[in-house]
Structure formats: structure tokens, C-alpha cells
Amino acid sequence: MKVKPTDATLGAVVTGIELASLEAQTWRGVEDAFHEHAVLIFPSQHLSAEAQVTFGARFGRLEQLVPGMEIVPISNQRKDGSLLADSEHQMQVLIGNEGWHTDSSYMPISAKASILSAHVLPDAGGETEWADMRAAYDALDDAMRARIEGLAAYHSLFHSQAKIGHRAKVGAGYGFYEGEPPLRPLLKRHPVTGRTALYIGRHAYGIPGLSEQASEQLLTDLVNFACQPPRTLQHRWSVGDVVIWDNRCVLHRVRPYDHRQARVMQHTRIQGDPATESALSA
Ligand code: OGA
Ligand code: MN
């Protein structure tokens, strides 16, 4: 197995292994690299759905974004090959992914990691990007660190979707549930590495103690500061590539593409540890 770090503060390209048949020692190497680099790119793996689920389950319990399903398409194409219109609920959720976010921060237990594999790709655009929230925290000045220490924000998928003009209904899909959104500190200590990371992104809003406007301004300023080189990494996909990222310390987003072309990815999401990824309010 070869682990080649990228030029950014996060991410490595891993070659010389087959994720579909990992031996115990190789798996330990993958897990160590995951903790160190936070984003691992495995080119040309061509995993079956079953093999992706098996790989994901090594990291922990899998979230079911659709009841009974541990792998779900992130796709603008229906089973019959037709494409979704931008106005449809599912497409609005995919368009939401164009904003920097971390997965399942709006759920009572946020995600540990997510896996994406590429199956059908548009001719241009549709890259995925990640940003290193550990390095972003390290780069903050003392005044900003002092300002955000002790602050928390609510995380809601209704809220983030409303910001792009999508008014979703309760029960419309994963994350669109009734009840109080989770409240989460702006600073997150990584349960394995102990590193402090900014925990922000598009689902975050409404910092208690700040006006709505001051909260929005602070969260926007933090994302704009954090998601800059050398802390960002872009992957231009080839069919068969697999990427895993650590939602506890990185943000991600998809870049725009022409929705008249199909883009089919398969997504597996690993649930966080209730001991460390539960909301403050839980
Ligand atoms: C996701 C996501 C981005 C992409 O799967 O959680 O945000 O590139 N995907 O499709
Ligand atoms: Mn996502």
C-alpha cells in the first residue's frame, strides 16, 4: 500500500491495495492514514455495492439514509434513466451539496465519515472538494479563537435548504424531521487524534447569545476563511474512484455541473460515536 499525501493540508492518494479484499494489517494502515489525512482517495477501485458497504462497516455503524439501505445513490438520474428537474425535491437536496457542509450535523448523532464512489460522470464539473477544519482552527488568530471558544450553533437541513430557496416538508426525506435541531459547539475535539477543528458549514445557524445577523456573519466569515488554500483539496473523479472523508474535521461540497448530464455516485455514511458526536442538547 502506498499513501501519497496531497499538496494540501489534508488528503492522501492511496494505491497498491484492493478495498474489496483488505487484510487485517492493510486495514490498520488504511485506518491510520484516515486519521492522519482525513480524506483518502482510492483511484480505480470499482467496488460493488456490497463491497462498499463492507468497507464502510469497518469504520463503524452505517446510517440508513433510506430505511433499510446502507448505500444510497447521490444521483440526478432516475432508475429509468431520465434526469431529475432542478425543481424536484431530490435535486434541490443535491444542489444544496454545492455549499460547504459536513454530513448529518443536523441529525441527533452527527456522522463520523462518508464514502463516495463514482459511477457515471458529467463531461465537466461535478468535482468534489474538501476543506481541512483542523488546519483552519490552527490558522485562526488568538482574538478569533477567544471569540468562538464556548459558542455553539444549531444545525438544520430545513434551514440550509431554505437558504437556497428550497422549502422542504417534514418527512420529505432523510434529515427533514420534526423537533428541535441539534446544538453543537463551533469547536470540536477529534475523538481519536485530539486535534481541535472548526465545526461549521451550511447547516449551522442561530448561535445562542448572538443576534441572527451577527451569528450568520460570524459563521459565513469562518467558512470563507477556513475554505481557502492550502486547506482545500479538489478531486476530479474517474469512474471507479472511491473516497472516504472524516466528517468530524473536514467540510466538503460538490462543484456545479450541467444537470442535463447524468452524475451517479454511491454514498455510504458511517454514524458518529454517540459518546462524542451527540448534540449538546441531547
Ligand atoms: C455527499 C455529498 C458531494 C458530491 O455525498 O454527502 O455531499 O460530490 N456529495 O456528490
Ligand atoms: Mn455531503
Coordinates of N, CA and C in Angstrom, one line a residue, residues 1-156:
M1 N 0.8 -1.2 0.0 CA 0.0 0.0 0.0 C 0.9 1.2 0.0
K2 N 0.5 2.2 -0.9 CA 1.3 3.4 -1.0 C 0.3 4.6 -0.6
V3 N 0.7 5.4 0.3 CA -0.1 6.6 0.8 C 0.7 7.9 0.4
K4 N 0.2 8.6 -0.6 CA 0.9 9.8 -1.1 C 0.1 11.0 -0.7
P5 N 0.6 11.8 0.3 CA -0.1 13.0 0.8 C -0.3 14.0 -0.4
T6 N -1.3 14.7 -0.4 CA -1.5 15.8 -1.4 C -0.7 17.0 -1.0
D7 N -0.7 18.1 -1.9 CA 0.0 19.3 -1.5 C -0.8 20.1 -0.5
A8 N -2.1 19.8 -0.3 CA -2.9 20.5 0.7 C -2.6 20.0 2.1
T9 N -3.3 20.6 3.1 CA -3.0 20.2 4.5 C -3.8 18.9 4.8
L10 N -4.6 18.5 3.9 CA -5.4 17.2 4.2 C -5.3 16.4 2.9
G11 N -5.7 15.1 3.1 CA -5.9 14.2 1.9 C -4.6 13.5 1.5
A12 N -4.8 12.3 1.1 CA -3.8 11.4 0.5 C -4.4 10.5 -0.5
V13 N -3.6 10.1 -1.5 CA -4.0 9.2 -2.5 C -3.4 7.8 -2.2
V14 N -4.3 6.8 -2.1 CA -3.8 5.5 -1.6 C -3.9 4.5 -2.8
T15 N -2.8 3.9 -3.1 CA -2.7 3.0 -4.2 C -2.1 1.7 -3.7
G16 N -2.1 0.7 -4.6 CA -1.5 -0.6 -4.3 C -2.3 -1.5 -3.3
I17 N -3.6 -1.2 -3.2 CA -4.5 -2.0 -2.4 C -5.8 -2.3 -3.1
E18 N -6.5 -3.3 -2.7 CA -7.8 -3.6 -3.2 C -8.8 -3.5 -2.0
L19 N -9.6 -2.5 -2.0 CA -10.5 -2.3 -0.9 C -11.5 -3.5 -0.7
A20 N -11.7 -4.2 -1.8 CA -12.7 -5.3 -1.7 C -12.1 -6.5 -1.0
S21 N -10.8 -6.5 -0.8 CA -10.2 -7.7 -0.1 C -9.1 -7.2 0.8
L22 N -9.4 -6.5 1.8 CA -8.4 -5.9 2.7 C -8.0 -7.0 3.8
E23 N -6.7 -7.1 3.9 CA -6.2 -8.0 5.0 C -6.1 -7.1 6.3
A24 N -6.0 -7.8 7.4 CA -6.1 -7.1 8.7 C -5.0 -6.0 8.8
Q25 N -3.8 -6.3 8.4 CA -2.7 -5.4 8.5 C -2.9 -4.2 7.6
T26 N -3.3 -4.4 6.4 CA -3.6 -3.3 5.4 C -4.7 -2.4 6.0
W27 N -5.7 -3.1 6.5 CA -6.8 -2.3 7.1 C -6.3 -1.3 8.2
R28 N -5.4 -1.8 9.0 CA -4.8 -0.9 10.1 C -4.1 0.3 9.4
G29 N -3.4 0.0 8.3 CA -2.7 1.1 7.6 C -3.7 2.1 7.1
V30 N -4.8 1.6 6.5 CA -5.9 2.5 6.0 C -6.5 3.3 7.1
E31 N -6.7 2.7 8.2 CA -7.3 3.5 9.4 C -6.4 4.5 9.9
D32 N -5.1 4.2 10.0 CA -4.1 5.2 10.5 C -4.0 6.3 9.5
A33 N -4.0 6.0 8.2 CA -3.9 7.1 7.2 C -5.2 8.0 7.2
F34 N -6.3 7.3 7.5 CA -7.6 8.1 7.6 C -7.5 9.1 8.7
H35 N -7.0 8.7 9.8 CA -6.9 9.6 11.0 C -5.9 10.7 10.7
E36 N -4.8 10.4 10.0 CA -3.8 11.4 9.7 C -4.2 12.4 8.7
H37 N -4.8 11.9 7.6 CA -5.0 12.8 6.4 C -6.5 13.2 6.2
A38 N -7.4 12.6 6.9 CA -8.8 12.9 7.0 C -9.6 12.7 5.6
V39 N -8.9 12.7 4.5 CA -9.5 12.4 3.2 C -8.6 11.4 2.5
L40 N -9.1 10.2 2.2 CA -8.4 9.2 1.4 C -9.0 9.0 0.1
I41 N -8.2 9.1 -1.0 CA -8.7 8.9 -2.4 C -8.1 7.6 -2.8
F42 N -9.0 6.7 -3.2 CA -8.6 5.4 -3.7 C -8.9 5.3 -5.2
P43 N -8.0 5.6 -6.1 CA -8.4 5.5 -7.5 C -8.7 4.1 -8.0
S44 N -9.7 4.1 -9.0 CA -9.9 2.9 -9.8 C -10.2 1.6 -8.9
Q45 N -11.1 1.7 -8.0 CA -11.4 0.5 -7.1 C -12.6 -0.3 -7.7
H46 N -13.5 0.4 -8.4 CA -14.7 -0.3 -8.9 C -15.4 -1.2 -8.0
L47 N -15.7 -0.7 -6.8 CA -16.3 -1.5 -5.7 C -17.8 -1.9 -6.1
S48 N -18.2 -3.1 -5.8 CA -19.6 -3.4 -5.9 C -20.3 -2.7 -4.7
A49 N -21.6 -2.6 -4.7 CA -22.4 -2.0 -3.6 C -22.1 -2.8 -2.3
E50 N -22.1 -4.1 -2.4 CA -21.8 -4.9 -1.3 C -20.4 -4.6 -0.7
A51 N -19.4 -4.5 -1.6 CA -18.1 -4.3 -1.1 C -17.9 -2.9 -0.5
Q52 N -18.7 -1.9 -1.0 CA -18.6 -0.6 -0.4 C -19.2 -0.6 1.0
V53 N -20.3 -1.3 1.2 CA -21.0 -1.4 2.5 C -20.0 -2.2 3.5
T54 N -19.4 -3.2 3.0 CA -18.4 -4.0 3.8 C -17.3 -3.1 4.3
F55 N -16.7 -2.3 3.3 CA -15.6 -1.4 3.6 C -16.1 -0.4 4.7
G56 N -17.2 0.2 4.4 CA -17.8 1.2 5.3 C -18.0 0.7 6.7
A57 N -18.5 -0.5 6.8 CA -18.8 -1.1 8.1 C -17.6 -1.4 9.0
R58 N -16.4 -1.4 8.3 CA -15.1 -1.5 9.1 C -15.0 -0.2 10.0
F59 N -15.5 0.9 9.6 CA -15.3 2.2 10.3 C -16.4 2.3 11.4
G60 N -17.5 1.6 11.3 CA -18.5 1.7 12.4 C -19.9 1.4 11.8
R61 N -20.9 1.7 12.6 CA -22.3 1.5 12.3 C -22.7 2.4 11.1
L62 N -23.4 1.9 10.1 CA -23.8 2.7 9.0 C -25.1 3.4 9.2
E63 N -25.2 4.6 8.7 CA -26.5 5.3 8.7 C -27.4 4.8 7.6
Q64 N -28.6 4.8 7.8 CA -29.6 4.4 6.7 C -30.3 5.6 6.2
L65 N -29.8 6.2 5.1 CA -30.4 7.5 4.6 C -31.7 7.2 4.0
V66 N -31.9 6.0 3.5 CA -33.2 5.5 3.1 C -33.4 4.2 4.0
P67 N -34.6 4.1 4.7 CA -34.7 3.0 5.6 C -34.4 1.6 5.0
G68 N -33.5 0.9 5.6 CA -33.1 -0.4 5.1 C -31.9 -0.4 4.2
M69 N -31.4 0.8 3.8 CA -30.4 1.0 2.8 C -29.1 1.5 3.4
E70 N -28.0 0.8 3.3 CA -26.7 1.3 3.8 C -25.8 1.8 2.7
I71 N -26.3 1.9 1.5 CA -25.7 2.6 0.4 C -26.8 3.2 -0.4
V72 N -26.6 4.5 -0.8 CA -27.7 5.2 -1.5 C -27.1 6.0 -2.7
P73 N -27.8 6.1 -3.8 CA -27.3 6.9 -4.9 C -27.4 8.4 -4.5
I74 N -26.3 9.1 -4.9 CA -26.4 10.6 -4.9 C -26.4 10.8 -6.4
S75 N -27.5 11.1 -7.0 CA -27.7 11.0 -8.4 C -28.8 11.9 -8.9
N76 N -28.6 12.5 -10.1 CA -29.6 13.3 -10.7 C -30.4 12.4 -11.8
Q77 N -30.1 11.1 -11.7 CA -30.8 10.2 -12.7 C -31.7 9.2 -12.0
R78 N -32.9 9.1 -12.6 CA -33.8 8.1 -12.0 C -33.4 6.7 -12.5
K79 N -34.0 5.7 -11.9 CA -33.7 4.3 -12.3 C -34.0 4.1 -13.8
D80 N -35.0 4.7 -14.3 CA -35.4 4.5 -15.7 C -34.5 5.3 -16.7
G81 N -33.5 6.0 -16.1 CA -32.5 6.7 -17.0 C -32.9 8.2 -17.2
S82 N -34.1 8.6 -16.9 CA -34.5 10.0 -17.1 C -33.8 10.9 -16.0
L83 N -33.7 12.1 -16.2 CA -33.0 13.0 -15.3 C -34.0 13.8 -14.5
L84 N -33.6 14.2 -13.3 CA -34.4 15.0 -12.4 C -34.5 16.4 -12.9
A85 N -35.6 17.1 -12.7 CA -35.6 18.5 -12.9 C -35.1 19.3 -11.7
D86 N -34.5 20.4 -11.9 CA -34.0 21.2 -10.8 C -35.0 21.5 -9.7
S87 N -36.3 21.6 -10.1 CA -37.3 22.0 -9.2 C -37.7 20.8 -8.2
E88 N -37.3 19.6 -8.5 CA -37.7 18.5 -7.7 C -37.0 18.5 -6.4
H89 N -37.6 17.9 -5.4 CA -37.1 17.9 -4.0 C -35.7 17.3 -4.0
Q90 N -35.5 16.1 -4.6 CA -34.2 15.4 -4.5 C -33.1 16.2 -5.2
M91 N -33.5 16.9 -6.3 CA -32.5 17.7 -7.0 C -32.1 18.9 -6.1
Q92 N -33.1 19.5 -5.4 CA -32.8 20.6 -4.5 C -31.8 20.2 -3.4
V93 N -32.0 19.0 -3.0 CA -31.0 18.5 -1.9 C -29.6 18.4 -2.5
L94 N -29.5 17.9 -3.8 CA -28.2 17.7 -4.4 C -27.6 19.1 -4.7
I95 N -28.4 20.1 -5.1 CA -27.9 21.4 -5.3 C -27.4 22.0 -3.9
G96 N -28.1 21.6 -2.9 CA -27.6 22.1 -1.5 C -26.2 21.6 -1.3
N97 N -25.9 20.4 -1.8 CA -24.5 19.9 -1.6 C -23.4 20.7 -2.2
E98 N -23.8 21.8 -3.0 CA -22.8 22.7 -3.6 C -22.3 23.6 -2.5
G99 N -22.9 23.7 -1.3 CA -22.4 24.6 -0.3 C -21.6 23.7 0.7
W100 N -20.6 24.4 1.3 CA -19.7 23.7 2.2 C -20.5 23.1 3.4
H101 N -20.3 21.9 3.7 CA -21.1 21.2 4.8 C -20.3 20.0 5.3
T102 N -20.8 19.6 6.4 CA -20.4 18.3 7.0 C -21.7 17.4 7.1
D103 N -21.5 16.1 6.9 CA -22.7 15.3 6.8 C -23.4 15.0 8.1
S104 N -24.7 15.0 8.1 CA -25.5 14.7 9.3 C -25.3 15.5 10.5
S105 N -24.7 16.7 10.4 CA -24.6 17.6 11.6 C -26.0 18.0 12.0
Y106 N -27.0 17.8 11.2 CA -28.4 18.2 11.5 C -29.1 17.0 12.2
M107 N -28.4 15.8 12.3 CA -29.0 14.7 13.0 C -28.7 14.7 14.4
P108 N -29.4 13.9 15.3 CA -29.1 13.9 16.7 C -27.7 13.4 17.0
I109 N -27.2 12.4 16.1 CA -25.8 12.0 16.2 C -25.2 12.3 14.8
S110 N -24.1 13.1 14.8 CA -23.6 13.5 13.5 C -22.7 12.4 13.0
A111 N -22.3 12.5 11.7 CA -21.6 11.4 11.0 C -20.1 11.4 11.4
K112 N -19.6 10.2 11.4 CA -18.1 10.0 11.6 C -17.5 10.2 10.2
A113 N -17.9 9.5 9.2 CA -17.3 9.5 7.9 C -18.3 9.3 6.8
S114 N -17.9 9.6 5.6 CA -18.7 9.3 4.4 C -17.8 8.8 3.3
I115 N -18.4 7.9 2.5 CA -17.7 7.2 1.4 C -18.5 7.6 0.2
L116 N -17.8 8.0 -0.9 CA -18.4 8.2 -2.2 C -17.7 7.4 -3.2
S117 N -18.4 6.8 -4.2 CA -17.8 6.2 -5.3 C -18.4 6.7 -6.6
A118 N -17.6 6.8 -7.6 CA -18.1 7.4 -8.9 C -18.5 6.3 -9.9
H119 N -19.8 6.5 -10.4 CA -20.3 5.5 -11.4 C -20.6 6.1 -12.8
V120 N -21.2 7.3 -12.8 CA -21.5 8.0 -14.1 C -21.1 9.4 -13.9
L121 N -20.3 10.0 -14.8 CA -19.8 11.4 -14.6 C -20.2 12.3 -15.7
P122 N -20.4 13.6 -15.4 CA -20.6 14.6 -16.5 C -19.3 14.9 -17.2
D123 N -19.4 15.5 -18.3 CA -18.1 15.8 -19.1 C -17.3 16.8 -18.3
A124 N -17.9 17.7 -17.6 CA -17.2 18.8 -17.0 C -17.9 19.1 -15.6
G125 N -17.1 19.6 -14.7 CA -17.7 20.0 -13.4 C -18.0 18.7 -12.6
G126 N -18.7 18.9 -11.4 CA -19.0 17.7 -10.6 C -17.9 17.2 -9.8
E127 N -16.8 18.0 -9.7 CA -15.7 17.6 -8.8 C -16.2 17.7 -7.3
T128 N -15.6 17.0 -6.5 CA -15.8 17.2 -5.0 C -14.6 17.8 -4.4
E129 N -14.9 18.7 -3.4 CA -13.9 19.4 -2.7 C -14.0 19.2 -1.2
W130 N -12.9 19.2 -0.5 CA -12.8 19.1 0.9 C -12.0 20.2 1.5
A131 N -12.3 20.6 2.7 CA -11.5 21.7 3.4 C -11.2 21.2 4.8
D132 N -10.0 21.5 5.2 CA -9.4 21.0 6.5 C -9.8 21.9 7.6
M133 N -10.7 21.5 8.5 CA -11.1 22.3 9.6 C -10.1 22.2 10.8
R134 N -9.2 21.3 10.8 CA -8.1 21.3 11.8 C -7.1 22.4 11.5
A135 N -6.7 22.4 10.3 CA -5.7 23.4 9.8 C -6.4 24.8 9.9
A136 N -7.7 24.9 9.7 CA -8.4 26.2 9.7 C -8.4 26.7 11.2
Y137 N -8.6 25.8 12.1 CA -8.5 26.2 13.5 C -7.1 26.7 13.9
D138 N -6.1 25.9 13.5 CA -4.7 26.2 13.8 C -4.4 27.6 13.2
A139 N -5.0 28.0 12.1 CA -4.7 29.3 11.4 C -5.4 30.5 12.0
L140 N -6.4 30.3 12.9 CA -7.2 31.4 13.4 C -6.2 32.2 14.4
D141 N -6.5 33.5 14.4 CA -5.7 34.3 15.4 C -6.3 34.2 16.8
D142 N -5.6 34.6 17.8 CA -6.0 34.4 19.1 C -7.3 35.1 19.5
A143 N -7.5 36.3 18.8 CA -8.8 37.0 19.1 C -10.0 36.2 18.7
M144 N -9.9 35.6 17.5 CA -11.0 34.8 16.9 C -11.2 33.5 17.7
R145 N -10.1 32.9 18.1 CA -10.2 31.7 19.0 C -10.9 32.0 20.3
A146 N -10.5 33.1 20.9 CA -11.2 33.5 22.1 C -12.6 33.8 21.9
R147 N -13.0 34.4 20.8 CA -14.3 34.8 20.5 C -15.2 33.6 20.3
I148 N -14.7 32.5 19.7 CA -15.6 31.4 19.4 C -15.6 30.3 20.4
E149 N -14.6 30.3 21.3 CA -14.5 29.3 22.4 C -15.8 29.4 23.2
G150 N -16.4 28.3 23.4 CA -17.7 28.2 24.2 C -18.9 28.5 23.4
L151 N -18.8 29.0 22.1 CA -20.0 29.2 21.3 C -20.5 27.9 20.7
A152 N -21.8 27.8 20.4 CA -22.4 26.7 19.7 C -23.4 27.2 18.7
A153 N -23.8 26.3 17.8 CA -24.8 26.7 16.7 C -25.7 25.5 16.6
Y154 N -27.0 25.9 16.2 CA -27.9 24.9 15.8 C -27.6 24.4 14.4
H155 N -27.9 23.2 14.1 CA -27.7 22.6 12.7 C -29.0 22.1 12.2
S156 N -29.5 22.6 11.0 CA -30.7 22.1 10.5 C -30.7 22.1 9.0

